[in-house]
């Protein structure tokens, strides 16, 4: 760094550039190369470390430096602490080795944001929570605090970058498990967005179909069209296991909908074939279906009320009930005839 400054000074002297412009150009070049490190060095070599008295060093206190700089001591200390954190990581020299006016090789400017906290947000309750979460994730709290202080920048990154959006989605899913308010807000957003409603319905349908295949593969049970739950034949269960294996091997981002539909349709057809191939099962299936339909029809009829018959009466209603009565009578006759034949 010193050699570069000397060279530029020689060039400036030869060109007859005024000292003030030359100094500005040097400061600008240092900042362009090293970002905040250029100014953190000025603090690190001029402000005495905590615990050192004025008699032990030529350096001044952060308050005195701030008065000379025309800014707040808090701002000076943010640069001081950034240098201190970097020194702990071995990225820059310790304060004690730096004397006023000393120049050292500075880190790349891109590393600055990892050590510098632009606000004192880390001291707040919110900042403490962010710091704790960042440490749990194994990253520097300053990075998380910087993002939290600039939600517009976070939004821009999510909108522009798929990998950032993916990380944000994963974080939201982790948070929503323990945040009832966020659960409600997200559910409301989904309900109000047609595209999301359709996507949720599609995923639910795929999940139900995968669940149907998984029930056969893992529990060895099939559910017939009429609603019977039966033990699955060995070959049918084996086929379900094969389809489930294919589904489980899909990549995380791969659409399972088409695979789920194929597996579901295959297993449904095999279940129907299994029932049709067994005469006893076939009869039981018809019996179950009949009882199911009878129960539904009975429930619907029982829910009808005739307290206000005078208000709702129409000839068509009586005609339909008479037709229903005839159909019920025919059904009773058929069933009694079957019983007599037995």
Coordinates of C-alpha atoms in Angstrom, one line a residue:
X1 CA 0.0 0.0 0.0
X2 CA 2.9 2.4 0.9
X3 CA 4.6 1.8 -2.5
X4 CA 1.4 2.6 -4.3
X5 CA 0.9 5.8 -2.5
X6 CA 4.5 6.9 -3.1
X7 CA 4.2 6.1 -6.8
X8 CA 1.0 8.2 -7.0
X9 CA 2.6 11.0 -5.1
X10 CA 5.4 11.2 -7.6
X11 CA 2.9 11.2 -10.4
X12 CA 1.0 14.0 -8.7
X13 CA 4.1 16.0 -8.1
X14 CA 5.2 15.7 -11.7
X15 CA 1.7 16.8 -12.9
X16 CA 1.6 19.8 -10.5
X17 CA -1.6 18.6 -8.8
X18 CA -2.5 20.6 -5.6
X19 CA -1.9 18.8 -2.3
X20 CA -5.6 18.9 -1.3
X21 CA -6.7 17.2 -4.5
X22 CA -3.9 14.7 -4.2
X23 CA -5.0 13.8 -0.7
X24 CA -8.6 13.4 -1.8
X25 CA -7.5 11.1 -4.6
X26 CA -5.4 9.0 -2.3
X27 CA -8.3 8.6 0.2
X28 CA -10.8 7.8 -2.6
X29 CA -8.4 5.2 -4.1
X30 CA -8.0 3.6 -0.7
X31 CA -11.7 3.4 -0.2
X32 CA -12.3 2.1 -3.7
X33 CA -9.9 -0.8 -3.1
X34 CA -10.6 -1.6 0.5
X35 CA -14.0 -0.2 1.4
X36 CA -14.6 0.6 5.1
X37 CA -11.2 -1.0 6.0
X38 CA -9.5 2.2 4.9
X39 CA -11.3 4.2 7.5
X40 CA -11.2 1.4 10.1
X41 CA -7.4 1.5 9.9
X42 CA -7.4 5.2 10.7
X43 CA -9.4 4.4 13.8
X44 CA -7.4 1.4 14.7
X45 CA -4.1 3.2 14.6
X46 CA -5.3 6.4 16.3
X47 CA -7.7 5.2 19.1
X48 CA -6.2 3.5 22.1
X49 CA -7.6 0.1 23.1
X50 CA -9.7 -0.2 26.2
X51 CA -7.6 -0.5 29.4
X52 CA -4.7 1.5 28.1
X53 CA -4.1 4.9 29.7
X54 CA -3.1 8.0 27.9
X55 CA 0.4 7.7 29.4
X56 CA 1.0 4.3 27.8
X57 CA 0.4 5.3 24.2
X58 CA 0.3 8.3 21.8
X59 CA -3.2 7.3 20.8
X60 CA -6.4 9.2 21.8
X61 CA -9.7 8.0 23.2
X62 CA -12.6 7.3 20.9
X63 CA -14.4 10.4 22.2
X64 CA -11.4 12.6 21.4
X65 CA -11.1 11.1 17.9
X66 CA -14.8 11.6 17.3
X67 CA -14.5 15.3 18.3
X68 CA -11.6 15.7 15.8
X69 CA -13.5 13.9 13.1
X70 CA -16.7 15.8 13.7
X71 CA -18.9 12.7 14.3
X72 CA -20.3 10.7 17.2
X73 CA -18.1 8.4 19.4
X74 CA -20.7 5.6 18.7
X75 CA -19.8 5.8 15.0
X76 CA -16.1 5.7 15.7
X77 CA -16.6 2.6 18.0
X78 CA -18.5 0.8 15.3
X79 CA -15.4 1.0 13.1
X80 CA -13.3 0.1 16.2
X81 CA -15.3 -3.0 16.9
X82 CA -15.3 -4.1 13.3
X83 CA -11.5 -4.0 13.3
X84 CA -11.4 -5.8 16.7
X85 CA -13.5 -8.6 15.3
X86 CA -11.4 -8.9 12.2
X87 CA -8.2 -8.9 14.4
X88 CA -9.7 -11.8 16.4
X89 CA -10.0 -13.7 13.1
X90 CA -6.4 -12.9 12.1
X91 CA -7.5 -10.8 9.2
X92 CA -5.9 -7.6 10.4
X93 CA -3.2 -6.7 13.0
X94 CA -4.1 -6.2 16.7
X95 CA -4.5 -2.6 17.9
X96 CA -1.4 -2.8 20.1
X97 CA 0.9 -3.3 17.0
X98 CA -0.4 -0.3 15.2
X99 CA 1.1 3.2 15.7
X100 CA -0.5 6.5 14.5
X101 CA 0.2 6.9 10.8
X102 CA 1.1 3.3 10.2
X103 CA 0.1 1.6 7.0
X104 CA -0.7 -2.1 6.6
X105 CA -2.1 -4.4 3.9
X106 CA -5.9 -4.3 4.1
X107 CA -8.4 -7.0 3.5
X108 CA -10.6 -7.0 0.4
X109 CA -13.4 -4.5 0.6
X110 CA -16.0 -7.3 0.1
X111 CA -15.1 -8.7 3.6
X112 CA -16.0 -5.4 5.3
X113 CA -19.7 -6.0 5.6
X114 CA -19.1 -9.3 7.5
X115 CA -17.5 -7.3 10.4
X116 CA -19.1 -3.9 10.4
X117 CA -22.6 -3.3 12.0
X118 CA -23.8 0.0 10.5
X119 CA -26.3 0.5 13.4
X120 CA -26.5 -0.4 17.0
X121 CA -29.4 -2.8 16.3
X122 CA -27.5 -5.7 17.8
X123 CA -28.1 -4.3 21.2
X124 CA -31.9 -4.4 20.9
X125 CA -34.1 -7.3 21.7
X126 CA -34.7 -7.9 18.0
X127 CA -31.0 -7.6 17.3
X128 CA -30.2 -10.1 20.1
X129 CA -32.6 -12.6 18.6
X130 CA -31.1 -12.2 15.1
X131 CA -27.6 -12.5 16.6
X132 CA -28.5 -15.8 18.4
X133 CA -30.1 -17.2 15.2
X134 CA -27.1 -16.3 13.1
X135 CA -24.7 -17.9 15.5
X136 CA -26.9 -21.0 15.5
X137 CA -26.5 -21.1 11.7
X138 CA -22.8 -20.7 11.9
X139 CA -22.6 -17.3 10.3
X140 CA -21.4 -13.9 11.5
X141 CA -24.2 -11.9 13.3
X142 CA -23.2 -8.8 11.4
X143 CA -24.2 -10.4 8.1
X144 CA -27.7 -11.2 9.4
X145 CA -28.1 -7.8 11.1
X146 CA -27.1 -6.0 7.9
X147 CA -29.8 -8.0 6.0
X148 CA -32.4 -7.3 8.7
X149 CA -31.6 -3.5 8.5
X150 CA -32.3 -3.5 4.8
X151 CA -35.5 -5.4 4.0
X152 CA -35.8 -3.7 0.6
X153 CA -32.4 -5.2 -0.4
X154 CA -33.6 -8.6 0.8
X155 CA -36.8 -8.3 -1.3
X156 CA -34.7 -7.4 -4.3
X157 CA -32.5 -10.4 -3.8
X158 CA -35.5 -12.7 -3.4
X159 CA -37.2 -11.4 -6.6
X160 CA -34.0 -11.6 -8.7
X161 CA -32.3 -14.7 -7.5
X162 CA -33.9 -18.2 -7.3
X163 CA -31.4 -19.5 -4.8
X164 CA -32.1 -16.6 -2.4
X165 CA -35.9 -17.2 -2.8
X166 CA -35.4 -20.8 -2.0
X167 CA -33.5 -20.0 1.2
X168 CA -36.2 -17.5 2.2
X169 CA -38.9 -20.1 1.6
X170 CA -37.1 -22.7 3.7
X171 CA -36.6 -20.1 6.5
X172 CA -40.3 -19.2 6.4
X173 CA -41.3 -22.8 6.6
X174 CA -39.1 -23.3 9.7
X175 CA -40.5 -20.2 11.3
X176 CA -44.2 -20.8 10.6
X177 CA -44.1 -24.0 12.7
X178 CA -43.8 -21.9 15.8
X179 CA -45.5 -18.7 14.8
X180 CA -49.3 -18.9 14.8
X181 CA -49.7 -15.4 13.6
X182 CA -47.5 -16.0 10.6
X183 CA -49.4 -19.3 9.9
X184 CA -52.7 -17.3 9.7
X185 CA -51.2 -14.6 7.5
X186 CA -49.7 -17.1 5.1
X187 CA -53.0 -19.1 5.0
X188 CA -54.9 -15.8 4.3
X189 CA -52.4 -14.9 1.5
X190 CA -52.8 -18.3 -0.1
X191 CA -56.6 -18.2 0.1
X192 CA -56.7 -14.8 -1.6
X193 CA -54.3 -15.7 -4.4
X194 CA -55.9 -17.8 -7.2
X195 CA -52.5 -19.2 -8.4
X196 CA -51.5 -20.3 -4.9
X197 CA -54.9 -21.9 -4.3
X198 CA -54.6 -23.9 -7.5
X199 CA -51.1 -24.9 -6.6
X200 CA -52.1 -26.0 -3.1
X201 CA -55.0 -28.1 -4.5
X202 CA -52.7 -29.8 -7.0
X203 CA -50.1 -30.6 -4.3
X204 CA -52.9 -31.9 -1.9
X205 CA -54.2 -34.2 -4.7
X206 CA -50.7 -35.5 -5.4
X207 CA -50.1 -36.0 -1.6
X208 CA -53.4 -37.9 -1.2
X209 CA -52.5 -40.2 -4.1
X210 CA -49.0 -40.8 -2.8
X211 CA -50.6 -41.6 0.6
X212 CA -52.9 -44.2 -1.1
X213 CA -49.8 -45.9 -2.6
X214 CA -47.9 -45.7 0.7
X215 CA -50.8 -47.2 2.6
X216 CA -50.5 -50.3 0.4
X217 CA -46.7 -50.5 0.4
X218 CA -46.1 -49.9 4.1
X219 CA -49.2 -51.1 5.8
X220 CA -50.2 -53.9 3.4
X221 CA -53.8 -52.7 3.2
X222 CA -56.0 -51.8 0.2
X223 CA -59.2 -49.8 0.1
X224 CA -61.7 -50.9 -2.4
X225 CA -63.9 -48.5 -4.4
X226 CA -66.9 -49.4 -2.1
X227 CA -64.8 -48.5 1.0
X228 CA -63.7 -51.9 2.2
X229 CA -60.3 -52.2 3.9
X230 CA -58.6 -55.5 3.1
X231 CA -55.1 -57.1 3.3
X232 CA -53.2 -56.5 0.1
X233 CA -52.1 -59.6 -1.9
X234 CA -48.3 -60.0 -1.9
X235 CA -47.9 -59.1 -5.6
X236 CA -50.0 -56.0 -5.3
X237 CA -48.1 -54.8 -2.3
X238 CA -44.8 -55.4 -4.2
X239 CA -46.0 -53.3 -7.1
X240 CA -46.9 -50.5 -4.6
X241 CA -43.5 -50.7 -3.1
X242 CA -41.9 -50.3 -6.5
X243 CA -43.9 -47.2 -7.3
X244 CA -43.3 -45.7 -3.9
X245 CA -39.5 -46.3 -4.4
X246 CA -39.7 -44.3 -7.7
X247 CA -41.5 -41.5 -5.9
X248 CA -39.1 -41.4 -3.0
X249 CA -36.1 -41.1 -5.5
X250 CA -37.4 -37.9 -7.1
X251 CA -35.3 -34.9 -6.6
X252 CA -36.5 -32.3 -4.1
X253 CA -37.5 -29.8 -6.8
X254 CA -38.9 -32.3 -9.2
X255 CA -42.7 -32.3 -9.8
X256 CA -44.2 -35.5 -8.3
X257 CA -47.7 -34.8 -9.7
X258 CA -47.4 -36.9 -12.9
X259 CA -45.6 -39.7 -11.1
X260 CA -48.2 -39.7 -8.3
X261 CA -51.0 -39.9 -10.8
X262 CA -49.4 -42.8 -12.6
X263 CA -48.8 -44.8 -9.4
X264 CA -52.3 -44.0 -8.1
X265 CA -54.1 -45.1 -11.3
X266 CA -52.0 -48.3 -11.5
X267 CA -52.8 -49.3 -8.0
X268 CA -56.5 -48.4 -8.3
X269 CA -56.8 -50.6 -11.4
X270 CA -55.0 -53.5 -9.6
X271 CA -57.3 -53.2 -6.7
X272 CA -60.4 -53.4 -8.9
X273 CA -58.8 -56.4 -10.7
X274 CA -58.1 -58.1 -7.3
X275 CA -61.8 -57.7 -6.2
X276 CA -63.2 -58.8 -9.6
X277 CA -61.0 -61.9 -9.6
X278 CA -62.4 -63.2 -6.3
X279 CA -66.1 -64.1 -6.4
X280 CA -66.5 -63.8 -2.6
X281 CA -64.9 -60.4 -2.6
X282 CA -66.9 -59.3 -5.6
X283 CA -70.2 -60.1 -3.7
X284 CA -69.0 -58.4 -0.6
X285 CA -68.0 -55.3 -2.6
X286 CA -71.5 -55.1 -4.1
X287 CA -73.1 -55.6 -0.6
X288 CA -70.8 -52.8 0.9
X289 CA -71.7 -50.5 -1.9
X290 CA -75.4 -51.1 -1.5
X291 CA -75.2 -50.4 2.3
X292 CA -73.2 -47.3 1.7
X293 CA -75.8 -45.9 -0.8
X294 CA -78.7 -46.9 1.4
X295 CA -77.2 -45.1 4.4
X296 CA -76.6 -42.0 2.4
X297 CA -80.2 -42.0 1.0
X298 CA -81.6 -42.6 4.4
X299 CA -79.7 -39.8 5.9
X300 CA -80.8 -37.4 3.2
X301 CA -84.4 -38.4 3.6
X302 CA -84.3 -38.1 7.4
X303 CA -83.0 -34.5 7.1
X304 CA -86.2 -33.5 5.2
X305 CA -88.8 -31.7 7.3
X306 CA -92.5 -31.1 6.5
X307 CA -93.5 -28.6 9.1
X308 CA -93.8 -26.0 6.4
X309 CA -95.4 -28.3 3.8
X310 CA -98.1 -25.8 3.0
X311 CA -95.5 -23.2 2.0
X312 CA -93.3 -25.5 -0.1
X313 CA -95.9 -27.8 -1.6
X314 CA -95.7 -28.5 -5.4
X315 CA -97.3 -31.4 -7.4
X316 CA -93.9 -32.4 -8.7
X317 CA -92.7 -33.2 -5.1
X318 CA -95.6 -35.6 -4.5
X319 CA -94.9 -37.3 -7.9
X320 CA -91.2 -37.8 -7.1
X321 CA -92.0 -39.2 -3.7
X322 CA -94.5 -41.6 -5.2
X323 CA -91.9 -42.8 -7.7
X324 CA -89.4 -43.2 -4.9
X325 CA -92.0 -45.2 -3.0
X326 CA -92.4 -47.5 -6.0
X327 CA -88.7 -47.9 -6.4
X328 CA -88.3 -48.8 -2.7
X329 CA -91.2 -51.3 -2.9
X330 CA -89.5 -52.9 -5.9
X331 CA -86.2 -53.1 -4.0
X332 CA -87.9 -54.7 -1.0
X333 CA -89.7 -57.2 -3.2
X334 CA -86.4 -58.2 -4.9
X335 CA -84.6 -58.6 -1.7
X336 CA -87.4 -60.7 -0.1
X337 CA -87.5 -62.9 -3.2
X338 CA -83.8 -63.5 -2.9
X339 CA -84.2 -64.4 0.8
X340 CA -87.0 -66.9 0.0
X341 CA -84.8 -68.5 -2.7
X342 CA -82.1 -69.1 -0.2

